mmCIF file of C-alpha atoms in Angstrom:
data_model
loop_
_atom_site.group_PDB
_atom_site.id
_atom_site.type_symbol
_atom_site.label_atom_id
_atom_site.label_comp_id
_atom_site.label_asym_id
_atom_site.label_seq_id
_atom_site.Cartn_x
_atom_site.Cartn_y
_atom_site.Cartn_z
ATOM 1 C CA MET A 1 0.060 15.089 -30.376
ATOM 2 C CA ASN A 2 1.584 18.095 -30.077
ATOM 3 C CA TRP A 3 1.938 20.970 -27.109
ATOM 4 C CA ASP A 4 -1.154 23.087 -26.481
ATOM 5 C CA TRP A 5 -1.066 24.509 -23.333
ATOM 6 C CA SER A 6 -4.527 26.302 -23.602
ATOM 7 C CA HIS A 7 -6.255 22.925 -22.635
ATOM 8 C CA VAL A 8 -4.799 22.671 -19.508
ATOM 9 C CA ASP A 9 -7.713 24.698 -18.055
ATOM 10 C CA ASP A 10 -10.228 22.107 -19.852
ATOM 11 C CA PHE A 11 -8.343 19.137 -18.033
ATOM 12 C CA MET A 12 -8.384 20.713 -14.547
ATOM 13 C CA PRO A 13 -11.521 19.291 -13.751
ATOM 14 C CA LEU A 14 -10.443 15.983 -14.782
ATOM 15 C CA PHE A 15 -7.422 16.349 -13.049
ATOM 16 C CA TRP A 16 -9.104 16.749 -9.562
ATOM 17 C CA ASP A 17 -11.324 13.874 -9.675
ATOM 18 C CA GLY A 18 -8.142 11.989 -10.657
ATOM 19 C CA VAL A 19 -6.721 12.904 -7.642
ATOM 20 C CA GLU A 20 -9.480 12.477 -5.131
ATOM 21 C CA LEU A 21 -9.148 8.944 -6.470
ATOM 22 C CA THR A 22 -6.029 8.738 -6.107
ATOM 23 C CA LEU A 23 -5.753 9.774 -2.517
ATOM 24 C CA LYS A 24 -9.087 7.334 -1.703
ATOM 25 C CA ALA A 25 -7.497 4.250 -2.927
ATOM 26 C CA LEU A 26 -4.013 5.392 -1.535
ATOM 27 C CA PHE A 27 -6.006 6.023 2.137
ATOM 28 C CA PHE A 28 -7.548 3.203 2.460
ATOM 29 C CA GLY A 29 -5.554 0.702 0.476
ATOM 30 C CA THR A 30 -2.539 1.780 3.221
ATOM 31 C CA LEU A 31 -5.157 1.246 6.022
ATOM 32 C CA ILE A 32 -5.649 -2.303 4.841
ATOM 33 C CA ALA A 33 -1.750 -2.950 3.913
ATOM 34 C CA PHE A 34 -0.806 -1.581 7.564
ATOM 35 C CA SER A 35 -3.503 -3.664 9.321
ATOM 36 C CA LEU A 36 -3.516 -6.750 7.252
ATOM 37 C CA GLY A 37 0.227 -6.636 6.994
ATOM 38 C CA LEU A 38 0.436 -6.876 10.937
ATOM 39 C CA VAL A 39 -1.948 -10.258 11.158
ATOM 40 C CA TRP A 40 0.246 -11.727 8.496
ATOM 41 C CA ALA A 41 3.200 -10.970 10.288
ATOM 42 C CA ILE A 42 1.698 -12.597 13.559
ATOM 43 C CA ALA A 43 -0.115 -15.350 12.055
ATOM 44 C CA GLN A 44 3.569 -16.606 10.687
ATOM 45 C CA ARG A 45 4.877 -16.695 14.294
ATOM 46 C CA SER A 46 2.177 -19.105 15.522
ATOM 47 C CA GLU A 47 3.536 -22.144 16.758
ATOM 48 C CA LYS A 48 0.350 -23.841 14.949
ATOM 49 C CA LYS A 49 1.508 -24.922 11.753
ATOM 50 C CA TRP A 50 -1.937 -25.242 10.593
ATOM 51 C CA VAL A 51 -2.052 -21.166 10.944
ATOM 52 C CA ARG A 52 1.409 -20.424 9.919
ATOM 53 C CA TRP A 53 2.045 -22.417 6.953
ATOM 54 C CA PRO A 54 -1.503 -21.844 4.617
ATOM 55 C CA VAL A 55 -0.372 -17.498 5.618
ATOM 56 C CA THR A 56 2.762 -18.297 4.128
ATOM 57 C CA VAL A 57 1.709 -19.848 1.228
ATOM 58 C CA VAL A 58 -0.881 -16.964 0.727
ATOM 59 C CA THR A 59 1.231 -14.259 1.522
ATOM 60 C CA GLU A 60 4.193 -15.867 -0.790
ATOM 61 C CA PHE A 61 1.603 -16.348 -3.836
ATOM 62 C CA ILE A 62 0.095 -12.631 -3.344
ATOM 63 C CA ARG A 63 3.877 -10.899 -3.510
ATOM 64 C CA ASN A 64 5.119 -12.763 -6.039
ATOM 65 C CA THR A 65 2.386 -12.413 -8.172
ATOM 66 C CA PRO A 66 1.877 -8.920 -10.236
ATOM 67 C CA LEU A 67 -0.913 -6.079 -9.049
ATOM 68 C CA LEU A 68 -2.187 -6.051 -12.055
ATOM 69 C CA VAL A 69 -2.960 -9.604 -12.469
ATOM 70 C CA GLN A 70 -4.530 -9.405 -9.037
ATOM 71 C CA LEU A 71 -6.636 -6.290 -9.819
ATOM 72 C CA PHE A 72 -8.321 -8.009 -12.580
ATOM 73 C CA PHE A 73 -8.326 -11.323 -11.029
ATOM 74 C CA LEU A 74 -10.476 -9.390 -8.476
ATOM 75 C CA PHE A 75 -12.913 -7.545 -10.614
ATOM 76 C CA TYR A 76 -13.498 -10.130 -13.758
ATOM 77 C CA VAL A 77 -12.961 -13.369 -11.586
ATOM 78 C CA VAL A 78 -14.266 -12.901 -7.798
ATOM 79 C CA PRO A 79 -17.944 -11.763 -8.973
ATOM 80 C CA GLU A 80 -18.368 -14.688 -10.939
ATOM 81 C CA TRP A 81 -18.421 -16.186 -7.184
ATOM 82 C CA GLY A 82 -19.123 -13.489 -5.166
ATOM 83 C CA PRO A 83 -20.108 -9.853 -4.801
ATOM 84 C CA SER A 84 -18.803 -7.863 -7.480
ATOM 85 C CA MET A 85 -17.166 -4.703 -6.399
ATOM 86 C CA SER A 86 -17.146 -1.188 -8.177
ATOM 87 C CA PRO A 87 -13.339 -0.222 -9.979
ATOM 88 C CA LEU A 88 -12.137 1.763 -6.752
ATOM 89 C CA THR A 89 -13.338 -0.642 -4.402
ATOM 90 C CA THR A 90 -11.580 -3.199 -6.490
ATOM 91 C CA GLY A 91 -8.145 -0.938 -6.191
ATOM 92 C CA ILE A 92 -8.242 -0.478 -2.674
ATOM 93 C CA VAL A 93 -8.640 -3.882 -2.086
ATOM 94 C CA GLY A 94 -6.492 -4.592 -4.572
ATOM 95 C CA LEU A 95 -3.444 -2.061 -3.133
ATOM 96 C CA GLY A 96 -4.104 -3.253 0.227
ATOM 97 C CA LEU A 97 -4.152 -6.550 -0.220
ATOM 98 C CA HIS A 98 -0.820 -6.754 -2.412
ATOM 99 C CA TYR A 99 1.146 -4.640 -0.170
ATOM 100 C CA SER A 100 0.452 -6.203 3.127
ATOM 101 C CA THR A 101 2.727 -9.269 1.825
ATOM 102 C CA TYR A 102 5.433 -6.462 1.873
ATOM 103 C CA THR A 103 4.283 -4.607 4.835
ATOM 104 C CA SER A 104 4.324 -7.735 7.142
ATOM 105 C CA GLU A 105 7.741 -8.679 6.400
ATOM 106 C CA VAL A 106 8.223 -5.003 7.283
ATOM 107 C CA TYR A 107 6.582 -6.425 10.798
ATOM 108 C CA ARG A 108 8.409 -9.399 11.111
ATOM 109 C CA ALA A 109 11.650 -8.049 10.845
ATOM 110 C CA GLY A 110 10.410 -5.234 13.669
ATOM 111 C CA ILE A 111 9.376 -7.775 15.503
ATOM 112 C CA GLU A 112 12.482 -10.102 15.060
ATOM 113 C CA GLY A 113 14.753 -7.242 16.154
ATOM 114 C CA VAL A 114 13.041 -6.660 19.890
ATOM 115 C CA PRO A 115 15.665 -7.710 22.179
ATOM 116 C CA ALA A 116 15.109 -11.491 23.182
ATOM 117 C CA GLY A 117 15.268 -10.020 26.986
ATOM 118 C CA GLN A 118 11.892 -8.181 26.625
ATOM 119 C CA TRP A 119 10.204 -11.181 26.208
ATOM 120 C CA GLU A 120 11.589 -13.128 29.161
ATOM 121 C CA ALA A 121 10.642 -10.481 30.906
ATOM 122 C CA ALA A 122 7.160 -10.627 29.797
ATOM 123 C CA THR A 123 7.471 -14.488 30.710
ATOM 124 C CA ALA A 124 8.666 -13.829 34.413
ATOM 125 C CA LEU A 125 5.798 -11.531 34.783
ATOM 126 C CA SER A 126 3.689 -13.985 33.710
ATOM 127 C CA LEU A 127 2.310 -11.988 30.982
ATOM 128 C CA SER A 128 -0.515 -13.141 29.040
ATOM 129 C CA LYS A 129 0.213 -13.929 25.617
ATOM 130 C CA ARG A 130 -2.217 -11.180 24.188
ATOM 131 C CA ARG A 131 -1.016 -8.256 26.828
ATOM 132 C CA THR A 132 2.858 -9.701 25.479
ATOM 133 C CA TRP A 133 2.038 -8.641 22.087
ATOM 134 C CA THR A 134 -0.051 -5.292 23.100
ATOM 135 C CA SER A 135 2.198 -4.168 25.979
ATOM 136 C CA VAL A 136 5.415 -5.120 25.156
ATOM 137 C CA ILE A 137 6.512 -6.378 21.452
ATOM 138 C CA LEU A 138 4.360 -4.512 19.375
ATOM 139 C CA PRO A 139 4.934 -1.107 20.762
ATOM 140 C CA GLN A 140 8.424 -1.315 20.365
ATOM 141 C CA ALA A 141 8.192 -3.105 16.770
ATOM 142 C CA VAL A 142 5.832 -0.850 15.182
ATOM 143 C CA ARG A 143 8.266 2.396 16.391
ATOM 144 C CA ARG A 144 11.438 0.582 14.628
ATOM 145 C CA VAL A 145 9.332 0.255 11.495
ATOM 146 C CA ILE A 146 7.356 2.944 10.538
ATOM 147 C CA PRO A 147 9.989 4.370 8.226
ATOM 148 C CA ALA A 148 9.829 1.839 6.572
ATOM 149 C CA LEU A 149 6.184 1.555 6.419
ATOM 150 C CA GLY A 150 6.015 4.841 5.497
ATOM 151 C CA ASN A 151 8.327 3.900 1.719
ATOM 152 C CA TYR A 152 5.635 1.581 0.979
ATOM 153 C CA VAL A 153 2.792 4.595 1.071
ATOM 154 C CA ILE A 154 4.948 6.373 -1.709
ATOM 155 C CA VAL A 155 5.535 3.201 -3.758
ATOM 156 C CA MET A 156 1.480 2.418 -3.574
ATOM 157 C CA LEU A 157 1.109 6.157 -4.881
ATOM 158 C CA LYS A 158 3.302 5.295 -7.574
ATOM 159 C CA GLU A 159 1.198 2.063 -8.366
ATOM 160 C CA SER A 160 -1.865 3.267 -8.345
ATOM 161 C CA PRO A 161 -2.108 4.206 -12.304
ATOM 162 C CA GLN A 162 -2.358 0.284 -12.859
ATOM 163 C CA MET A 163 -5.978 0.808 -11.165
ATOM 164 C CA ALA A 164 -6.973 2.452 -14.746
ATOM 165 C CA ALA A 165 -6.676 -1.234 -16.155
ATOM 166 C CA ILE A 166 -9.660 -1.748 -14.193
ATOM 167 C CA GLY A 167 -11.853 1.445 -14.798
ATOM 168 C CA ALA A 168 -10.748 3.435 -11.822
ATOM 169 C CA LEU A 169 -9.160 6.472 -13.277
ATOM 170 C CA ASP A 170 -7.074 7.913 -11.282
ATOM 171 C CA MET A 171 -4.682 11.137 -12.114
ATOM 172 C CA LEU A 172 -3.055 9.259 -15.317
ATOM 173 C CA GLY A 173 -5.634 7.687 -16.073
ATOM 174 C CA GLN A 174 -7.553 10.693 -16.377
ATOM 175 C CA ALA A 175 -4.687 12.346 -18.363
ATOM 176 C CA GLN A 176 -4.128 9.422 -20.905
ATOM 177 C CA GLY A 177 -8.175 9.681 -21.842
ATOM 178 C CA TYR A 178 -7.485 13.190 -22.175
ATOM 179 C CA SER A 179 -4.573 13.409 -24.302
ATOM 180 C CA GLN A 180 -6.102 10.431 -26.830
ATOM 181 C CA ALA A 181 -8.957 13.081 -26.925
ATOM 182 C CA THR A 182 -7.214 15.919 -27.589
ATOM 183 C CA PHE A 183 -3.975 14.734 -29.311
ATOM 184 C CA THR A 184 -1.931 16.965 -26.388
ATOM 185 C CA TYR A 185 0.828 16.021 -24.066
ATOM 186 C CA GLU A 186 0.278 18.865 -21.141
ATOM 187 C CA ALA A 187 -2.117 16.846 -19.621
ATOM 188 C CA ILE A 188 0.650 14.127 -18.945
ATOM 189 C CA SER A 189 3.077 16.293 -17.645
ATOM 190 C CA VAL A 190 0.850 18.100 -15.592
ATOM 191 C CA VAL A 191 0.427 14.944 -13.691
ATOM 192 C CA GLY A 192 3.734 14.093 -13.644
ATOM 193 C CA VAL A 193 4.087 17.273 -11.635
ATOM 194 C CA ALA A 194 1.366 16.433 -9.581
ATOM 195 C CA PHE A 195 3.193 12.873 -8.706
ATOM 196 C CA ILE A 196 6.296 14.928 -7.689
ATOM 197 C CA VAL A 197 4.611 17.407 -5.308
ATOM 198 C CA ILE A 198 3.007 14.556 -3.364
ATOM 199 C CA ALA A 199 5.865 12.022 -3.610
ATOM 200 C CA TYR A 200 8.849 14.163 -2.701
ATOM 201 C CA PRO A 201 7.831 16.080 0.410
ATOM 202 C CA ALA A 202 6.511 12.630 1.772
ATOM 203 C CA SER A 203 9.771 11.241 1.038
ATOM 204 C CA LEU A 204 11.557 14.193 3.186
ATOM 205 C CA LEU A 205 9.180 13.884 5.901
ATOM 206 C CA LEU A 206 9.870 9.893 5.963
ATOM 207 C CA ARG A 207 13.841 10.541 6.023
ATOM 208 C CA ALA A 208 12.810 13.436 9.485
ATOM 209 C CA LEU A 209 10.871 10.778 11.188
ATOM 210 C CA GLU A 210 13.628 7.605 10.435
ATOM 211 C CA ARG A 211 16.151 10.231 12.125
ATOM 212 C CA ARG A 212 13.947 11.262 14.900
ATOM 213 C CA LEU A 213 13.087 7.577 15.707
ATOM 214 C CA VAL A 214 16.603 6.142 15.639
ATOM 215 C CA ARG A 215 17.581 9.143 18.307
#
């Protein structure tokens, strides 16, 4: 391969397609990870073993299995039993499901960090379990863990190139294909800069948010 920046203009349409796919996967994957992670965290605190233990087993299995293996499983194996999904949809589901197990631990830490007095006060006021969770516990717990949750958004961004293995060509996937076809390096360099441009400002924003919430 060689350096030839005259090819950059030709690569840019593919680059923007990759950016769009990356951001879609990141946005919807984050929604799944944050929502499902909260469900896992609450279920693991259930007093019913038939709820708590299966959830624990599933989350531990997913957390300790490589994301790439899970993407392959969702894309190639699941269609044998049910409906198939497009590469992008598979990537979104895979990212969301995988990182929901990590966000569940973040939520768990936030929930356990709520002072015991808050639980006792809710009991003293005869609040229902649902009201206790929605009005007392979760507002405090989520506020504590927003910065940690944000860190996983950045991690998901950096893990998104793995979707290329199932045909969902994100920024890096597009760059790799273009570089192999033209025998040049500059497309990959453009993508490297793009990841920094997206991730670094986001990390600064998270730090500022963390300082604000700690006050």
